[in-house]
Short mmCIF file of C-alpha atoms and ligand atoms in Angstrom, two decimals:
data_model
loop_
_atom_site.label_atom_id
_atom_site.label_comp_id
_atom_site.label_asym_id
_atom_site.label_seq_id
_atom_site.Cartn_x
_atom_site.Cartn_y
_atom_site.Cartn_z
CA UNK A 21 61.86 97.68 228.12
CA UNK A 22 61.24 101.64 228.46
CA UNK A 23 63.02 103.56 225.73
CA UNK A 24 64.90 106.53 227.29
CA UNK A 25 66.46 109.48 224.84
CA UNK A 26 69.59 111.09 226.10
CA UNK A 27 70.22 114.80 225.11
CA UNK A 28 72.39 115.21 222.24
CA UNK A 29 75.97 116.04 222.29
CA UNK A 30 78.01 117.50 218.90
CA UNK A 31 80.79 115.11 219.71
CA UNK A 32 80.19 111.75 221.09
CA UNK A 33 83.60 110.34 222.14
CA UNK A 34 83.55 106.14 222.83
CA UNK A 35 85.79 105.29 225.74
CA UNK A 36 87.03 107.45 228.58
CA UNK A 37 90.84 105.48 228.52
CA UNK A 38 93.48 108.09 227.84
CA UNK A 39 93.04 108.73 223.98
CA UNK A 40 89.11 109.01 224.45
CA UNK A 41 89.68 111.49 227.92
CA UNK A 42 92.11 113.48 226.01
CA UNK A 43 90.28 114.00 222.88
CA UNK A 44 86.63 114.70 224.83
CA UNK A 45 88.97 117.20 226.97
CA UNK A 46 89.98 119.20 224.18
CA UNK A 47 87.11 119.22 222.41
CA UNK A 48 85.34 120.74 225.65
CA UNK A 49 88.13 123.13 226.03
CA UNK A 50 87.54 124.57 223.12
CA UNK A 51 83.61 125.11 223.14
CA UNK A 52 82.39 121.92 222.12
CA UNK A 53 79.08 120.07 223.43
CA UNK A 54 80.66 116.41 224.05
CA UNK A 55 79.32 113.73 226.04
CA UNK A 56 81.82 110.74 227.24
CA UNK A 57 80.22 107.40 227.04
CA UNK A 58 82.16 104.84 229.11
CA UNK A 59 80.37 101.29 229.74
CA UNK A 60 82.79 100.50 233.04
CA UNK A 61 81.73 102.48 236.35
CA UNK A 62 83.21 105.61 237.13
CA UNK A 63 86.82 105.05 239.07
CA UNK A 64 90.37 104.91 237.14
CA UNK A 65 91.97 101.34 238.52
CA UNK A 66 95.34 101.11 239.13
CA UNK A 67 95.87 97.94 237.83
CA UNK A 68 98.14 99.96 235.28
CA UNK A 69 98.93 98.72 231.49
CA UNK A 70 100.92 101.72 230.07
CA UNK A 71 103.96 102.53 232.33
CA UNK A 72 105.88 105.15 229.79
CA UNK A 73 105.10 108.89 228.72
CA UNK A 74 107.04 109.56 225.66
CA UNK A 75 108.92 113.47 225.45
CA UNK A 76 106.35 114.40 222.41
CA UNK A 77 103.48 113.18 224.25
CA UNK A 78 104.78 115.29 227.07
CA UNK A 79 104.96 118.13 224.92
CA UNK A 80 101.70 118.23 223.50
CA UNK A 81 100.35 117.50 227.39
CA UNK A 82 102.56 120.50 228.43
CA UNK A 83 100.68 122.61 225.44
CA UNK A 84 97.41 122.24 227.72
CA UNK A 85 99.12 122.78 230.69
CA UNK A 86 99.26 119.27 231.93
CA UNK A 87 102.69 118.41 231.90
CA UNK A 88 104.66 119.63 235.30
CA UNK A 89 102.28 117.65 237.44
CA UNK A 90 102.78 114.74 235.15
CA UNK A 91 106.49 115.27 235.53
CA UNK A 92 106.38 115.48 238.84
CA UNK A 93 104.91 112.42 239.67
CA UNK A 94 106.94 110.23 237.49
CA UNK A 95 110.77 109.34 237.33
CA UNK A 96 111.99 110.66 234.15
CA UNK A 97 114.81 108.60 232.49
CA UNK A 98 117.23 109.78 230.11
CA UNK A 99 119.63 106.99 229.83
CA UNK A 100 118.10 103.75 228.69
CA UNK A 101 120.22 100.56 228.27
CA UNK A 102 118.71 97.61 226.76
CA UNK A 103 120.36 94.11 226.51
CA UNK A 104 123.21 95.03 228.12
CA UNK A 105 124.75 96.97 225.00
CA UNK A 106 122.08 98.53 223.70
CA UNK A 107 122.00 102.50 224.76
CA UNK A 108 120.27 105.51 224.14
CA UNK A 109 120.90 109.12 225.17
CA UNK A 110 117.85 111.04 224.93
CA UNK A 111 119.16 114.24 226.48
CA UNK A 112 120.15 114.84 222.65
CA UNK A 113 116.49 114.92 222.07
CA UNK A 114 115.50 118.71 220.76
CA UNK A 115 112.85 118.86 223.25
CA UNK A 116 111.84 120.84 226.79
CA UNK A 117 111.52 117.23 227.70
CA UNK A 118 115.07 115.27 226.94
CA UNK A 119 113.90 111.83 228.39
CA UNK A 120 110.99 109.27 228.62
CA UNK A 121 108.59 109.44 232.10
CA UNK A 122 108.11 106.51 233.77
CA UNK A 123 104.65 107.02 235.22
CA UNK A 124 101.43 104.54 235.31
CA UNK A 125 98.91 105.05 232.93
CA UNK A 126 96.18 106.01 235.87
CA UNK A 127 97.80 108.63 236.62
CA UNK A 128 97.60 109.75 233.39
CA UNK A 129 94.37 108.66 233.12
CA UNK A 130 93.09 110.43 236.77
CA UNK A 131 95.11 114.26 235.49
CA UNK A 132 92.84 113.76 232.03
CA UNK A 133 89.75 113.00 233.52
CA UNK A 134 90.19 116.01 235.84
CA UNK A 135 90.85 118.27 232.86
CA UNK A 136 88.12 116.70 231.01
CA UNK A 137 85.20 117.11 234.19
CA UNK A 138 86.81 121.02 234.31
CA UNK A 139 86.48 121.68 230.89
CA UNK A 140 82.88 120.43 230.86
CA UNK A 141 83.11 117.42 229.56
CA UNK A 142 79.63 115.41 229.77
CA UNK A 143 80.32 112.02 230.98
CA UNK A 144 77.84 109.12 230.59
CA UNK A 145 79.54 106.23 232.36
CA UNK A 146 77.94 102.30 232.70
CA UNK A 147 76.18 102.97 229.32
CA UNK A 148 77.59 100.99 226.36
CA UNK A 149 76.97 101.89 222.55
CA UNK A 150 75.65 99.06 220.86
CA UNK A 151 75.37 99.93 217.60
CA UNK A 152 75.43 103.24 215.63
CA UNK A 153 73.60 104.44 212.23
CA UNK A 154 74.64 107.44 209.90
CA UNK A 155 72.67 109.82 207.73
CA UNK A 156 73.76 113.49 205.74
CA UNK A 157 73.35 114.89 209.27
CA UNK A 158 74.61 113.25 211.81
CA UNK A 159 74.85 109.67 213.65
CA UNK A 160 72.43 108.13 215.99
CA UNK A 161 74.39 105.92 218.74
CA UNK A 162 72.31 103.13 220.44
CA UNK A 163 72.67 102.55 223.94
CA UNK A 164 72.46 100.43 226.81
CA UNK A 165 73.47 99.90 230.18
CA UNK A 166 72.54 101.33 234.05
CA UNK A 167 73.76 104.60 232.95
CA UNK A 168 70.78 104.98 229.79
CA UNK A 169 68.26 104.80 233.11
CA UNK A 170 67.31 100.89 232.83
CA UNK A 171 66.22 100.55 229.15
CA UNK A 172 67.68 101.57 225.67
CA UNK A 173 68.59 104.49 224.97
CA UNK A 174 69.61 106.73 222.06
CA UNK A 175 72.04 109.60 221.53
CA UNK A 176 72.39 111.57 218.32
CA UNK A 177 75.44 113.21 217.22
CA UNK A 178 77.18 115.39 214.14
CA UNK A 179 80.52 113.47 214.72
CA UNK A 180 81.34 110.09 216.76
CA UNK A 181 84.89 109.28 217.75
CA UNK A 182 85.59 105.58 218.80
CA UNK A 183 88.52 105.45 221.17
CA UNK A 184 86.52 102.00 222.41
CA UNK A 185 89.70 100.20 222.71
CA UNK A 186 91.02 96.81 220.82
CA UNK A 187 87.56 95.01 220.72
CA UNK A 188 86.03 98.35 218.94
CA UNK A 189 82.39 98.33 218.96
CA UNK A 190 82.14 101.60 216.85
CA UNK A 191 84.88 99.77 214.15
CA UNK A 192 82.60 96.78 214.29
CA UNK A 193 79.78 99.02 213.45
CA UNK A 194 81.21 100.92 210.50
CA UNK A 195 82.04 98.09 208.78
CA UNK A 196 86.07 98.17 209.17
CA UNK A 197 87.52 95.03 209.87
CA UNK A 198 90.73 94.91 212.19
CA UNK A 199 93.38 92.59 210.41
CA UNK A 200 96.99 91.36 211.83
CA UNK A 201 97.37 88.93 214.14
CA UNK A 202 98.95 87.79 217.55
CA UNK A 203 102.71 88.19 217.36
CA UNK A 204 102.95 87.10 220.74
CA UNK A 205 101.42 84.93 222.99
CA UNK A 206 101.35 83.37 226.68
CA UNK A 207 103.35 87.02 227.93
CA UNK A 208 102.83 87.02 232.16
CA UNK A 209 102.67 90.43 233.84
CA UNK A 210 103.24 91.21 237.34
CA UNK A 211 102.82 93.86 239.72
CA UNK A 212 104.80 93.29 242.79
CA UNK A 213 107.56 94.16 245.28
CA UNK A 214 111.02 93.13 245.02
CA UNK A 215 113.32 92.85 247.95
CA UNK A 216 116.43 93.66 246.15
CA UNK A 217 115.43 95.51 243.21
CA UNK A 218 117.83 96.23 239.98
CA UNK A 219 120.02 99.25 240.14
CA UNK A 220 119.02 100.51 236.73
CA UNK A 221 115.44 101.99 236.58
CA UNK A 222 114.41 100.44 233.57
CA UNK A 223 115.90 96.63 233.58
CA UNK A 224 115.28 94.39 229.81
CA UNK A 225 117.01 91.26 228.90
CA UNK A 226 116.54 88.56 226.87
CA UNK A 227 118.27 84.82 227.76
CA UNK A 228 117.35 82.02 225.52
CA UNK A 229 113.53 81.13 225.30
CA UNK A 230 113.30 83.63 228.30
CA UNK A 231 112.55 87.42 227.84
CA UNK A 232 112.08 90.14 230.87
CA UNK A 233 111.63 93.58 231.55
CA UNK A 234 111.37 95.05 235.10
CA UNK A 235 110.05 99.10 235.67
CA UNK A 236 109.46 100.75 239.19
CA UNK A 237 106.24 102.26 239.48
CA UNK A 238 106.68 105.53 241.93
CA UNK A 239 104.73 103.51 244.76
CA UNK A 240 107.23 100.84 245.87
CA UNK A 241 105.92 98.30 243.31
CA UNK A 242 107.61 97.26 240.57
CA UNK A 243 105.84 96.07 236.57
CA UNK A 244 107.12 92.71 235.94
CA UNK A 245 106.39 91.24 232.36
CA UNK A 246 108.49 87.89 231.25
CA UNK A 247 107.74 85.71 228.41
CA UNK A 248 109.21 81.90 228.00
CA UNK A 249 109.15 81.52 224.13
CA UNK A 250 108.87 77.44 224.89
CA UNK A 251 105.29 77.83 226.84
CA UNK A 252 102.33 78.22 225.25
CA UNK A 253 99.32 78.82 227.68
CA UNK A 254 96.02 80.32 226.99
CA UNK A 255 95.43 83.86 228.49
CA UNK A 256 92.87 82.09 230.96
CA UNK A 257 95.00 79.83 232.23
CA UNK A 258 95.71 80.84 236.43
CA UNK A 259 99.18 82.30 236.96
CA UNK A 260 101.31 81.71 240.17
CA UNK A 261 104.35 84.07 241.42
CA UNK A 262 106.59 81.13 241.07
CA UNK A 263 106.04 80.73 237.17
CA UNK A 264 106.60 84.80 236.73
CA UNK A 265 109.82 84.25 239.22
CA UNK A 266 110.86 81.43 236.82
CA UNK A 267 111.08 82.78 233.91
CA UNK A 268 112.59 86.33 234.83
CA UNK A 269 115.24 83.76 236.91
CA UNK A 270 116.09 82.17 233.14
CA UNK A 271 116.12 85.63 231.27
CA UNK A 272 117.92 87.95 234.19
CA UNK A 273 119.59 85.26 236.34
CA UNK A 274 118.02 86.09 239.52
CA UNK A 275 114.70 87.03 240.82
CA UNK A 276 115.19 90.21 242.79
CA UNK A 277 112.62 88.55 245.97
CA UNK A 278 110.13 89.26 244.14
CA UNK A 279 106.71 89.02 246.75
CA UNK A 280 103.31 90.55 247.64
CA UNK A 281 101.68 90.49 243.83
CA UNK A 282 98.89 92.99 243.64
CA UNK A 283 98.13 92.33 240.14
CA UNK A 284 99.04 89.02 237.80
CA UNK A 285 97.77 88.44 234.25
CA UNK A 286 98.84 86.45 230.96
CA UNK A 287 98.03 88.18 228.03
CA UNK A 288 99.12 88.28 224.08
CA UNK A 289 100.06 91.32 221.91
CA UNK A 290 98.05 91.68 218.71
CA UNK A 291 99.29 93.64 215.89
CA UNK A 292 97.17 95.15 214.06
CA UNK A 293 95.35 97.87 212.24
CA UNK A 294 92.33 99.39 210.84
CA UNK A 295 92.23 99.66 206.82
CA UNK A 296 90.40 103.39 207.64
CA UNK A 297 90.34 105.95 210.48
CA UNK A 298 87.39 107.60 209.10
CA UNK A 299 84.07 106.21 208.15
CA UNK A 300 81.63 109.33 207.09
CA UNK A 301 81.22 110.88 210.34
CA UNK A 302 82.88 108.19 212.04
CA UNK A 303 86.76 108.04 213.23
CA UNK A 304 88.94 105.48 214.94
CA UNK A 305 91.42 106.60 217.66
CA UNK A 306 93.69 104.67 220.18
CA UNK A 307 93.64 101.09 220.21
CA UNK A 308 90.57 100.91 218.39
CA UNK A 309 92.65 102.07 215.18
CA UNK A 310 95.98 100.01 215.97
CA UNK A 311 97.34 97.79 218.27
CA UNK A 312 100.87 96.25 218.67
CA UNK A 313 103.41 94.96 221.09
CA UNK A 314 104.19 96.90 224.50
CA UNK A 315 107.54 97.13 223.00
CA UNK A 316 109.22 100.53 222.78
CA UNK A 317 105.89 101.85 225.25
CA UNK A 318 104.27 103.46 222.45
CA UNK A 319 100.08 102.43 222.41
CA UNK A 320 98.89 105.02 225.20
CA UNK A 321 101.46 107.57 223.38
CA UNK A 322 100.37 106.93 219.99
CA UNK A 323 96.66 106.90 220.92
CA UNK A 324 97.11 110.69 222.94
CA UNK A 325 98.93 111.53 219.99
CA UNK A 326 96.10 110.03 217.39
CA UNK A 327 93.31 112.48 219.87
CA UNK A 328 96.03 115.72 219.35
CA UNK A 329 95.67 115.71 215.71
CA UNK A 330 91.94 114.98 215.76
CA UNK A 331 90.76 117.25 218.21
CA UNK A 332 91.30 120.63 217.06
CA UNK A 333 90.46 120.00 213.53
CA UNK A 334 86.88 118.41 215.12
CA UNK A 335 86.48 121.75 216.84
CA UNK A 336 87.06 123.79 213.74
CA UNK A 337 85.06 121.39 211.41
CA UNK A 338 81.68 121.58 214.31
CA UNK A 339 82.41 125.45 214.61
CA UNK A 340 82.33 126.04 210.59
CA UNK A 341 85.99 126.92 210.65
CA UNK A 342 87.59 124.13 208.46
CA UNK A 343 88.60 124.15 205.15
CA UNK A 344 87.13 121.22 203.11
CA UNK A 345 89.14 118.14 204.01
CA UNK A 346 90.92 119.64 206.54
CA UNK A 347 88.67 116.20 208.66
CA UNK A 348 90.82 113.98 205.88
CA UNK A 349 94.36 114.83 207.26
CA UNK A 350 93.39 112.55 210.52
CA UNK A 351 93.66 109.84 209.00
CA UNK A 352 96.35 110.83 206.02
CA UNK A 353 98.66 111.56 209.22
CA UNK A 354 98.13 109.31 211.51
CA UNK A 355 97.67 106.00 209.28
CA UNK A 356 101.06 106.28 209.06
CA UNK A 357 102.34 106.44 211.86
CA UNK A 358 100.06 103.84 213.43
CA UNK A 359 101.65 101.47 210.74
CA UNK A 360 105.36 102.83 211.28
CA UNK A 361 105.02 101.95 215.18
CA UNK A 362 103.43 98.47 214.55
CA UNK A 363 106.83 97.82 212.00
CA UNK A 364 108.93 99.32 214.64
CA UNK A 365 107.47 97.94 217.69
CA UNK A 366 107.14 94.16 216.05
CA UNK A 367 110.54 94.39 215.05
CA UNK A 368 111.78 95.39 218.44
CA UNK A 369 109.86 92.36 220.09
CA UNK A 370 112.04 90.52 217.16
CA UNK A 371 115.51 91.79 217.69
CA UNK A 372 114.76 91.21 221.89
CA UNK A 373 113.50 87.61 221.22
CA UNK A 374 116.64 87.03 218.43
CA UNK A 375 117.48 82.78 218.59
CA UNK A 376 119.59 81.98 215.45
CA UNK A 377 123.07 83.25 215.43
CA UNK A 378 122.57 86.22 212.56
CA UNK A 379 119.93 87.51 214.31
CA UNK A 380 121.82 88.03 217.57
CA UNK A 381 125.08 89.31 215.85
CA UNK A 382 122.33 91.71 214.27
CA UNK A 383 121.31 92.89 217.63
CA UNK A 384 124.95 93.75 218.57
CA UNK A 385 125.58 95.53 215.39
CA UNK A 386 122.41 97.13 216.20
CA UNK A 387 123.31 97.90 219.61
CA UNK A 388 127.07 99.40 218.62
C1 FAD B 9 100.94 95.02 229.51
C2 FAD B 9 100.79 96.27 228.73
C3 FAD B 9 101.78 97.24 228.80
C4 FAD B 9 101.65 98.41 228.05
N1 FAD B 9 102.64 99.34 228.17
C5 FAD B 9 102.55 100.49 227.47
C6 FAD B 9 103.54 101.53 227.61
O1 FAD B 9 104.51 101.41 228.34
N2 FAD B 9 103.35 102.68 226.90
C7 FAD B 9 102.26 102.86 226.10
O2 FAD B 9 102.16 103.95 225.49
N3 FAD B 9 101.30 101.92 225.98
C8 FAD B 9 101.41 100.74 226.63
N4 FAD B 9 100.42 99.80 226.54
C9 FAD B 9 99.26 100.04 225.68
C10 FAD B 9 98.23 100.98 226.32
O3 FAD B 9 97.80 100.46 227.56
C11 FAD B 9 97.04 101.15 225.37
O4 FAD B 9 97.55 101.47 224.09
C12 FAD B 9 96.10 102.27 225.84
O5 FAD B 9 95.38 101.90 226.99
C13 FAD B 9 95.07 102.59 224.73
O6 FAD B 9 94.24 103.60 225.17
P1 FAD B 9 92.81 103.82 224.53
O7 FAD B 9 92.22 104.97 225.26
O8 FAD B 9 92.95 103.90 223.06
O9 FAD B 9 92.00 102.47 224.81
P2 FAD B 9 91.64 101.80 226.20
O10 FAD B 9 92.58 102.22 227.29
O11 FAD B 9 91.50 100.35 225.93
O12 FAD B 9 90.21 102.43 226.57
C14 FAD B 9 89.04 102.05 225.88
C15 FAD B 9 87.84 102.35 226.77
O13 FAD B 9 86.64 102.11 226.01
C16 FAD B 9 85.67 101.50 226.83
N5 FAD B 9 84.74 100.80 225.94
C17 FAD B 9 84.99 99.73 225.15
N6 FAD B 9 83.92 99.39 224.43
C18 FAD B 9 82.94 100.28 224.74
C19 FAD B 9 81.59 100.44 224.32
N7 FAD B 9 81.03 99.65 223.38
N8 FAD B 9 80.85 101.43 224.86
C20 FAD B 9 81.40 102.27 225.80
N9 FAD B 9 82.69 102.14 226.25
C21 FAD B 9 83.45 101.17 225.72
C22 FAD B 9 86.49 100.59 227.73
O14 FAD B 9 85.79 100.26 228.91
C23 FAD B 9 87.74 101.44 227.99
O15 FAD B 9 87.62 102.23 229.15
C24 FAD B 9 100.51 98.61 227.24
C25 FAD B 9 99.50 97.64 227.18
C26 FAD B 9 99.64 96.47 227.90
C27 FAD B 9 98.55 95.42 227.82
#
């Protein structure tokens, strides 16, 4: 195999989903040689995971002048009632954004790409890192894939940022080992059109084994995800419409004619964490430094949020403008709040799923 040498980049971000687009956007915005490596092929798919923008996520989007097209693509929502009882009023929220966005995470992911290819962002899709060495100086990635030009390549960098998602090659290669565990498995997801949809936008109930949660997407399909406690099927097991219709039929009492699915998967929520965020010249962002139940909406937000706090103090530590340490706060700020949303997020999936009888009279205290 021919050995090919890619030019260097300052930065090299791992992952073009939305934490790694965001943080390789800023970064470029503000003067800094970055090159994207993706291993997929260029082309966001709208086979959507994230469905929810949170109001300080907006924010911080609005601060780079990304959030009125954002806005106005999604269906804000303001009033959310959960469980029947359950309600909360954001328009109390001390923000220029008093509600959550309901908005697919391509579309997201298509307004940060944009902003990234503008700002100058270098992006080196089909090539996949490999494996990655450190020195005093700098980090030297190792590369393969179509996009290194047929053989291995090589990219050198002062500063690597893996926002490679849950199965983190860059973790894997630092050394930092990603424990938790699955808090829940067998969970179906469907994408499809309902003939008599709910009246409320956002619809979540649990009934017995059976849990469900319906969301419209702005293009006439609506995000299905049910779980049945009592089944427990591997992830690769095939998944018919009637099994999805089932169990939102137990949890919701009806199935809403649900038809035409363009996308149907099973799949399990992890939850866990990485012990570090920062390895030498190394940091974890996104999924690849926590994962945790799609309860509450809050991976895409916290990852965005994790390449906010990381990306200016990148810029200033590459541009000799950073106090000593000022690289340390990442991870002193975020590993926090990766760990508070895992607690809060678990326990949510907890208080929906609630069997015994205490449990449930906890929800309705909750909920009062
Ligand atoms: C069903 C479901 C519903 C969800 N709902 C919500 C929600 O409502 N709100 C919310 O905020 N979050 C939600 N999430 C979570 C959200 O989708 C993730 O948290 C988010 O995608 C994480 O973004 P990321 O950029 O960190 O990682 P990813 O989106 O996983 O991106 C990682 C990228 O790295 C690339 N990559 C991986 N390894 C390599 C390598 N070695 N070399 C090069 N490239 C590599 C991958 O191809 C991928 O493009 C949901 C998730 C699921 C499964």
């Amino acid at each position: 195999m021919t050995s090919t040498s890619t030019t260097d980049s300052t930065v090299v971000v791992v992952g073009a989903g939305p934490t790694g687009l965001l943080l390789a956007g800023d970064l470029a915005a503000a003067g800094v040689p970055v090159t994207l490596v993706e291993k997929r092929a260029p082309g966001i798919s709208n086979l959507s995971r994230a469905m929810v923008v949170h109001a300080r996520t907006l924010e911080q989007l609005d601060a780079r002048g990304l959030a009125d097209e954002l806005e106005a693509k999604g269906e804000p929502l303001a009033d959310l009632r959960l469980f029947d009882r359950l309600a909360l009023d954001l328009t109390q929220l001390r923000s220029r954004f008093r509600h959550i966005l309901v908005l697919p995470q391509y579309e997201v992911e298509r307004v940060l790409e944009r902003r990234a290819v503008e700002a100058g962002v270098r992006f080196a899709y089909e090539t996949e890192v490999a494996g990655l060495t450190q020195d005093a100086d700098g980090v030297t990635l190792e590369l393969r894939g179509p996009g290194t030009g047929g053989g291995p390549g090589t990219l050198r960098a002062a500063y690597v940022v893996g926002a490679d998602g849950l199965r983190s090659g860059v973790r894997a290669a630092v050394g930092l080992p990603f424990p938790g565990r699955s808090v829940i498995r067998s969970l179906v997801l469907a994408d499809v059109r309902l003939a008599e949809p709910p009246e409320s936008l956002i619809t979540v109930h649990a009934d017995g084994d059976a849990f469900a949660f319906i969301a419209p997407f702005a293009d006439g399909y609506h995000r299905v995800i049910g779980w049945d406690r009592s089944r427990n099927v591997p992830d690769s097991e095939p998944l018919a419409l009637d099994e999805v219709k089932g169990i939102v039929r137990q949890a919701l009492g009806r199935d809403f004619g649900m038809h035409d699915a363009r996308w149907m998967s099973r799949f399990h929520s992890d939850e866990r964490q990485a012990p570090a965020y920062r390895v030498g010249r190394v940091f974890l962002a996104g999924d690849a430094a926590h994962v945790h139940s799609p309860a509450g909406g809050q991976g895409m937000n916290t990852g965005l949020q994790d390449a906010a706090n990381l990306s200016w103090k990148l810029a200033r530590a590459v541009q000799g403008r950073a106090p000593d340490g000022l690289l340390d706060t990442y991870e002193a700020e975020r590993h926090p709040v990766g760990r508070t949303v895992l607690r809060s997020s678990g326990g949510l999936v907890r208080l929906a799923m609630a069997k015994r009888p205490w449990t449930r009279a906890a929800r309705t205290a909750l909920a009062a």
